Amino acid sequence: MSGGTRAAERPGIAVVGAGYWGPNLVRNFMASPDWDLRWLCDLDTERAEHVAAPYASVRVTGALDEVLADPRVQAVAIATPARTHRNVALAALRSGRHVLVEKPLAATEAEGAELVAEAAKRDLVLMCDHTYCYTPAALAIRDLIHSGELGEVHFVDSVRINLGLIQPDVDVLWDLAPHDLSILDFILPPNLKPVAVAATGADPIGAGRTCVAYLTLALSSGAIAHGHVNWLSPTKVRTTIVGGSKRTLVWDDLNPAQRVSVFDRGVDLATPDELGVDQRRAALVSYRIGDMVAPALIEREALAAAVEEFARAVRTGTPAATDGRAGLRVLRILEAASRSLAENGALVAVGDDALEGE
């Protein structure tokens, strides 16, 4: 079978956006055996030409209409500013194309709901590029939680801090928190959902937007999840801790030698009916100190796995692991967190799935 024949059998795809993330999409779609990358579209055609230069088969245009006029384009991957996601994705969906959108899914919850409803109406795949969910670490953590190996989730604590880059159009919540919120949505069992959020933040340098923020989510079980995002930290930290009733897990994404550690350590609480009269006078709490295990992880670029998942969803007609509804759930929490931030940390309810459409 010739290379041209293989390309003809693969679904054609176009990348829209040649800025920060677009080149990564171009590289991964070119390397994928599942896709035939046909176009790179950007208003800055000179930049797009530069990005596409190593790939002779990729055509460049500044017009989305030209991309959507190509009958061999079956899907569109969008890496443009968030404020444009709704219009670009809606045009692609209405033309009958499957759509992959980088985070966040849209600029508002209402726009995200519109995209989800449009994709459902047309029976098309809408996937959000929550790239961190496709890291080997996140996939392993999800398996550990869903299998029950950690027990019931008691708390989740995440830190995502570094120095810069201060964004011109969004605050630190909308820039960094989508990563941790998408991971939380991905790893939690289906019966455990955020029901309310409280957020506090500060702009100590006068940037005109929140540069340091903390958000706390109340989960449906009574457990808690907490996140810290920060543009002003002189050191970079990427850690997530998941405390379970059986074991506690630590994900240090900056430690390639041991990204995930599972500790058989924690707190056990005896119930009164398990104790004698004398024992009831003593503390009911005991501490468990056991072994630590570091699961072996096969290193792989997360975006390559996301590209593969998009192809699987298109091929099978089944939702992607981070489908449009997952992106909408993240938007819902972000909007609630923004309202809480404006109300000096008041607890704000997170809406249900009624807005997602069918």
Coordinates of N, CA and C in Angstrom, one line a residue, residues 127-271:
M127 N -14.5 17.4 21.3 CA -13.5 17.0 22.3 C -12.7 18.2 22.8
C128 N -12.5 18.3 24.1 CA -11.7 19.3 24.7 C -10.3 18.8 24.9
D129 N -9.3 19.5 24.5 CA -7.9 19.1 24.6 C -7.4 19.4 26.0
H130 N -7.9 18.6 26.9 CA -7.4 18.7 28.3 C -6.1 17.8 28.4
T131 N -5.0 18.3 27.9 CA -3.9 17.5 27.6 C -3.3 16.7 28.8
Y132 N -3.4 17.4 30.0 CA -2.8 16.7 31.2 C -3.5 15.4 31.5
C133 N -4.8 15.3 31.1 CA -5.5 14.1 31.4 C -5.0 12.9 30.7
Y134 N -4.2 13.1 29.6 CA -3.6 12.0 28.8 C -2.2 11.7 29.2
T135 N -1.7 12.3 30.2 CA -0.3 12.0 30.7 C -0.4 10.6 31.3
P136 N 0.7 9.8 31.2 CA 0.7 8.5 31.9 C 0.4 8.6 33.4
A137 N 0.8 9.6 34.0 CA 0.5 9.8 35.5 C -1.0 9.9 35.7
A138 N -1.7 10.8 35.0 CA -3.1 11.0 35.2 C -3.9 9.7 34.9
L139 N -3.5 9.0 33.8 CA -4.2 7.8 33.5 C -4.0 6.7 34.6
A140 N -2.8 6.7 35.1 CA -2.5 5.7 36.2 C -3.3 6.1 37.5
I141 N -3.4 7.4 37.8 CA -4.1 7.8 39.0 C -5.6 7.5 38.8
R142 N -6.1 7.8 37.6 CA -7.5 7.5 37.4 C -7.8 6.0 37.6
D143 N -7.0 5.1 37.1 CA -7.2 3.7 37.3 C -7.1 3.3 38.8
L144 N -6.2 3.9 39.5 CA -6.0 3.6 41.0 C -7.3 4.0 41.8
I145 N -7.8 5.2 41.4 CA -9.0 5.7 42.1 C -10.2 4.9 41.7
H146 N -10.4 4.6 40.4 CA -11.6 3.9 40.0 C -11.6 2.5 40.4
S147 N -10.5 1.9 40.5 CA -10.4 0.5 41.0 C -10.6 0.3 42.5
G148 N -10.6 1.4 43.2 CA -10.9 1.4 44.6 C -9.6 1.2 45.4
E149 N -8.4 1.2 44.8 CA -7.2 0.9 45.5 C -6.9 1.9 46.6
L150 N -7.3 3.2 46.3 CA -7.1 4.2 47.3 C -8.2 4.3 48.3
G151 N -9.3 3.6 48.1 CA -10.4 3.7 49.0 C -11.3 4.9 48.6
E152 N -12.1 5.4 49.5 CA -12.9 6.6 49.3 C -12.0 7.8 49.3
V153 N -12.3 8.7 48.4 CA -11.5 9.9 48.3 C -11.9 10.9 49.4
H154 N -10.9 11.2 50.3 CA -11.1 12.1 51.4 C -10.7 13.6 51.0
F155 N -9.7 13.8 50.2 CA -9.3 15.1 49.9 C -8.4 15.1 48.6
V156 N -8.4 16.2 47.9 CA -7.5 16.4 46.8 C -6.8 17.7 47.0
D157 N -5.5 17.8 46.8 CA -4.8 19.1 47.0 C -3.9 19.3 45.8
S158 N -4.0 20.4 45.1 CA -3.1 20.6 43.9 C -2.4 21.9 44.0
V159 N -1.2 22.0 43.5 CA -0.5 23.3 43.4 C 0.1 23.4 42.0
R160 N -0.2 24.5 41.4 CA 0.3 24.8 40.0 C 0.8 26.2 40.0
I161 N 2.1 26.4 40.4 CA 2.6 27.8 40.5 C 3.9 27.9 39.8
N162 N 4.2 29.1 39.3 CA 5.4 29.4 38.6 C 5.5 30.9 38.4
L163 N 6.6 31.4 37.8 CA 6.8 32.8 37.5 C 6.4 33.1 36.1
G164 N 5.2 33.9 36.0 CA 4.7 34.2 34.7 C 4.0 33.0 34.0
L165 N 3.6 33.1 32.9 CA 3.4 34.3 32.0 C 2.1 34.9 32.3
I166 N 2.1 36.2 32.7 CA 0.8 36.9 33.0 C 0.1 37.2 31.6
Q167 N -1.1 36.7 31.6 CA -1.9 36.7 30.3 C -2.6 38.1 30.2
P168 N -2.7 38.6 29.0 CA -3.3 39.9 28.8 C -4.9 39.9 28.9
D169 N -5.5 38.7 28.7 CA -7.0 38.7 28.6 C -7.7 37.9 29.6
V170 N -7.0 37.1 30.4 CA -7.6 36.3 31.5 C -6.8 36.3 32.8
D171 N -7.4 36.0 33.9 CA -6.7 36.0 35.2 C -6.1 34.6 35.4
V172 N -5.4 34.4 36.5 CA -4.7 33.2 36.7 C -5.6 32.0 36.9
L173 N -6.8 32.3 37.4 CA -7.8 31.2 37.5 C -8.1 30.6 36.2
W174 N -8.4 31.4 35.2 CA -8.8 31.0 33.9 C -7.6 30.5 33.1
D175 N -6.4 30.9 33.4 CA -5.2 30.4 32.7 C -4.7 29.1 33.2
L176 N -4.6 28.9 34.5 CA -4.0 27.7 35.1 C -4.9 26.7 35.7
A177 N -6.0 27.2 36.3 CA -6.9 26.3 37.0 C -7.6 25.3 36.1
P178 N -7.8 25.6 34.8 CA -8.5 24.6 33.9 C -7.7 23.3 33.9
H179 N -6.4 23.3 34.0 CA -5.6 22.1 34.0 C -6.0 21.2 35.2
D180 N -6.0 21.8 36.4 CA -6.3 21.0 37.6 C -7.7 20.6 37.7
L181 N -8.6 21.5 37.2 CA -10.0 21.2 37.3 C -10.3 20.0 36.3
S182 N -9.7 20.1 35.1 CA -9.9 19.0 34.1 C -9.3 17.7 34.7
I183 N -8.2 17.7 35.3 CA -7.6 16.5 35.9 C -8.6 16.0 37.0
L184 N -9.1 16.9 37.8 CA -10.0 16.4 38.9 C -11.3 15.8 38.3
D185 N -11.8 16.4 37.3 CA -13.0 15.8 36.6 C -12.7 14.4 36.0
F186 N -11.4 14.3 35.5 CA -11.0 13.0 34.8 C -10.8 11.9 35.8
I187 N -10.2 12.2 37.0 CA -9.8 11.1 37.9 C -10.8 10.7 38.9
L188 N -11.8 11.6 39.2 CA -12.8 11.3 40.2 C -13.7 10.2 39.7
P189 N -14.2 9.4 40.6 CA -15.2 8.4 40.2 C -16.5 9.1 39.8
P190 N -17.4 8.5 38.9 CA -18.5 9.2 38.4 C -19.5 9.7 39.4
N191 N -19.6 9.0 40.6 CA -20.5 9.4 41.6 C -20.0 10.6 42.5
L192 N -18.8 11.1 42.3 CA -18.2 12.1 43.1 C -18.1 13.4 42.3
K193 N -18.8 14.4 42.6 CA -18.8 15.6 41.8 C -18.7 16.9 42.7
P194 N -18.0 17.9 42.1 CA -18.0 19.2 42.8 C -19.4 19.8 42.9
V195 N -19.8 20.3 44.1 CA -21.2 20.9 44.2 C -21.1 22.4 44.6
A196 N -20.0 22.9 45.0 CA -19.8 24.3 45.4 C -18.3 24.6 45.4
V197 N -18.0 25.9 45.2 CA -16.7 26.4 45.1 C -16.5 27.7 45.8
A198 N -15.4 27.9 46.5 CA -15.1 29.2 47.1 C -13.7 29.6 46.6
A199 N -13.5 30.8 46.1 CA -12.3 31.3 45.6 C -11.8 32.6 46.2
T200 N -10.6 32.7 46.5 CA -10.0 34.0 46.9 C -8.7 34.2 46.1
G201 N -8.4 35.5 45.9 CA -7.3 35.8 45.1 C -6.7 37.2 45.3
A202 N -5.6 37.6 44.7 CA -5.0 38.9 44.9 C -4.3 39.3 43.6
D203 N -4.1 40.6 43.5 CA -3.3 41.2 42.4 C -2.3 42.1 43.0
P204 N -1.3 41.5 43.7 CA -0.3 42.4 44.5 C 0.6 43.2 43.6
I205 N 0.7 43.0 42.3 CA 1.6 43.8 41.5 C 0.9 44.8 40.6
G206 N -0.5 44.9 40.8 CA -1.2 45.8 40.0 C -1.3 45.5 38.5
A207 N -1.4 44.2 38.2 CA -1.5 43.8 36.8 C -2.9 44.0 36.2
G208 N -3.9 44.3 37.1 CA -5.2 44.5 36.6 C -6.1 43.3 36.5
R209 N -5.5 42.1 37.0 CA -6.2 40.9 37.1 C -5.6 40.0 38.2
T210 N -6.3 39.1 38.7 CA -5.9 38.2 39.8 C -4.7 37.4 39.3
C211 N -3.6 37.5 40.1 CA -2.3 36.8 39.8 C -2.0 35.6 40.7
V212 N -2.7 35.6 41.8 CA -2.6 34.5 42.8 C -4.0 34.1 43.3
A213 N -4.3 32.8 43.2 CA -5.6 32.5 43.6 C -5.6 31.1 44.3
Y214 N -6.6 30.9 45.2 CA -6.9 29.7 45.9 C -8.3 29.3 45.7
L215 N -8.6 28.1 45.3 CA -10.0 27.7 45.2 C -10.2 26.4 46.0
T216 N -11.4 26.3 46.6 CA -11.8 25.2 47.4 C -13.1 24.7 46.9
L217 N -13.1 23.4 46.6 CA -14.3 22.8 46.1 C -14.9 21.8 47.1
A218 N -16.2 21.9 47.4 CA -16.9 21.0 48.2 C -17.4 19.9 47.2
L219 N -17.1 18.6 47.6 CA -17.5 17.5 46.8 C -18.8 16.9 47.3
S220 N -19.5 16.1 46.5 CA -20.8 15.6 46.8 C -20.7 14.6 48.0
S221 N -19.6 14.0 48.3 CA -19.5 13.0 49.4 C -19.2 13.7 50.7
G222 N -18.9 15.0 50.7 CA -18.4 15.7 51.9 C -16.9 15.9 51.9
A223 N -16.3 15.3 50.9 CA -14.8 15.5 50.8 C -14.5 16.9 50.2
I224 N -13.3 17.2 50.1 CA -12.8 18.5 49.7 C -11.7 18.5 48.7
A225 N -11.7 19.4 47.8 CA -10.6 19.6 46.8 C -10.1 21.0 46.9
H226 N -8.8 21.2 46.9 CA -8.2 22.5 47.0 C -7.2 22.7 45.9
G227 N -7.1 23.9 45.4 CA -6.1 24.2 44.4 C -5.5 25.6 44.6
H228 N -4.2 25.7 44.3 CA -3.4 26.9 44.4 C -2.8 27.2 43.0
V229 N -3.2 28.3 42.4 CA -2.6 28.7 41.1 C -1.9 30.1 41.3
N230 N -0.8 30.3 40.6 CA 0.0 31.5 41.0 C 1.0 31.8 39.8
W231 N 1.0 33.0 39.4 CA 1.9 33.5 38.3 C 3.2 34.1 38.9
L232 N 3.2 34.3 40.2 CA 4.3 35.1 40.8 C 5.3 34.3 41.6
S233 N 5.2 33.0 41.6 CA 6.1 32.2 42.4 C 7.5 32.1 41.7
P234 N 8.6 32.3 42.5 CA 9.9 32.2 41.9 C 10.3 30.8 41.6
T235 N 9.6 29.8 42.1 CA 9.9 28.4 41.9 C 8.6 27.8 41.2
K236 N 8.9 26.8 40.4 CA 7.8 26.1 39.7 C 7.5 24.8 40.5
V237 N 6.2 24.7 40.8 CA 5.7 23.5 41.5 C 4.5 22.9 40.8
R238 N 4.5 21.6 40.6 CA 3.3 20.9 39.9 C 3.1 19.7 40.7
T239 N 2.3 19.7 41.8 CA 2.0 18.6 42.6 C 0.5 18.4 42.8
T240 N 0.1 17.2 42.9 CA -1.3 16.8 43.3 C -1.2 15.7 44.3
I241 N -2.0 15.8 45.4 CA -2.1 14.8 46.4 C -3.6 14.4 46.5
V242 N -3.8 13.1 46.4 CA -5.1 12.5 46.6 C -5.1 11.6 47.8
G243 N -5.8 12.0 48.8 CA -5.9 11.3 50.1 C -7.1 10.3 50.0
G244 N -6.9 9.1 50.2 CA -8.0 8.1 50.2 C -8.1 7.4 51.6
S245 N -9.2 6.7 51.8 CA -9.4 6.0 53.1 C -8.4 4.8 53.2
K246 N -7.8 4.3 52.1 CA -6.9 3.2 52.2 C -5.5 3.7 52.0
R247 N -5.3 4.5 51.0 CA -3.9 4.9 50.6 C -3.9 6.4 50.2
T248 N -2.8 7.0 50.2 CA -2.6 8.4 49.7 C -1.6 8.4 48.6
L249 N -2.0 9.2 47.6 CA -1.1 9.3 46.3 C -0.6 10.7 46.2
V250 N 0.7 10.7 45.7 CA 1.3 12.0 45.5 C 1.8 12.0 44.0
W251 N 1.4 13.0 43.2 CA 1.9 13.2 41.9 C 2.8 14.4 41.8
D252 N 4.0 14.2 41.6 CA 5.0 15.3 41.4 C 5.4 15.3 39.9
D253 N 4.8 16.2 39.1 CA 5.0 16.1 37.7 C 6.4 16.6 37.3
L254 N 7.1 17.2 38.2 CA 8.5 17.7 37.9 C 9.5 16.7 38.3
N255 N 9.1 15.5 38.7 CA 10.1 14.5 39.1 C 9.9 13.3 38.1
P256 N 10.6 13.3 37.0 CA 10.5 12.3 36.0 C 10.9 10.9 36.5
A257 N 11.7 10.8 37.5 CA 12.2 9.5 38.0 C 11.1 8.9 38.9
Q258 N 10.2 9.7 39.5 CA 9.2 9.1 40.4 C 8.0 10.1 40.4
R259 N 7.3 10.1 39.3 CA 6.1 11.1 39.2 C 5.0 10.7 40.2
V260 N 4.7 9.4 40.3 CA 3.6 9.0 41.2 C 4.1 8.1 42.3
S261 N 3.7 8.4 43.5 CA 4.0 7.6 44.7 C 2.7 7.3 45.4
V262 N 2.6 6.1 45.8 CA 1.4 5.6 46.6 C 1.8 5.2 48.0
F263 N 1.3 5.9 49.0 CA 1.7 5.6 50.3 C 0.6 4.8 51.1
D264 N 1.0 3.7 51.7 CA 0.1 3.0 52.6 C 0.2 3.6 54.0
R265 N -0.1 4.9 54.0 CA 0.0 5.7 55.3 C -1.3 6.5 55.4
G266 N -1.7 6.7 56.6 CA -2.9 7.5 56.8 C -3.4 7.4 58.2
V267 N -4.7 7.8 58.3 CA -5.4 7.9 59.6 C -6.5 6.9 59.6
D268 N -6.6 6.0 60.6 CA -7.7 5.1 60.8 C -8.6 5.6 62.0
L269 N -9.9 5.5 61.8 CA -10.8 5.9 62.8 C -11.7 4.7 63.3
A270 N -11.6 4.3 64.5 CA -12.4 3.2 65.0 C -13.8 3.7 65.4
T271 N -14.8 3.0 65.2 CA -16.1 3.4 65.6 C -16.4 2.9 67.0

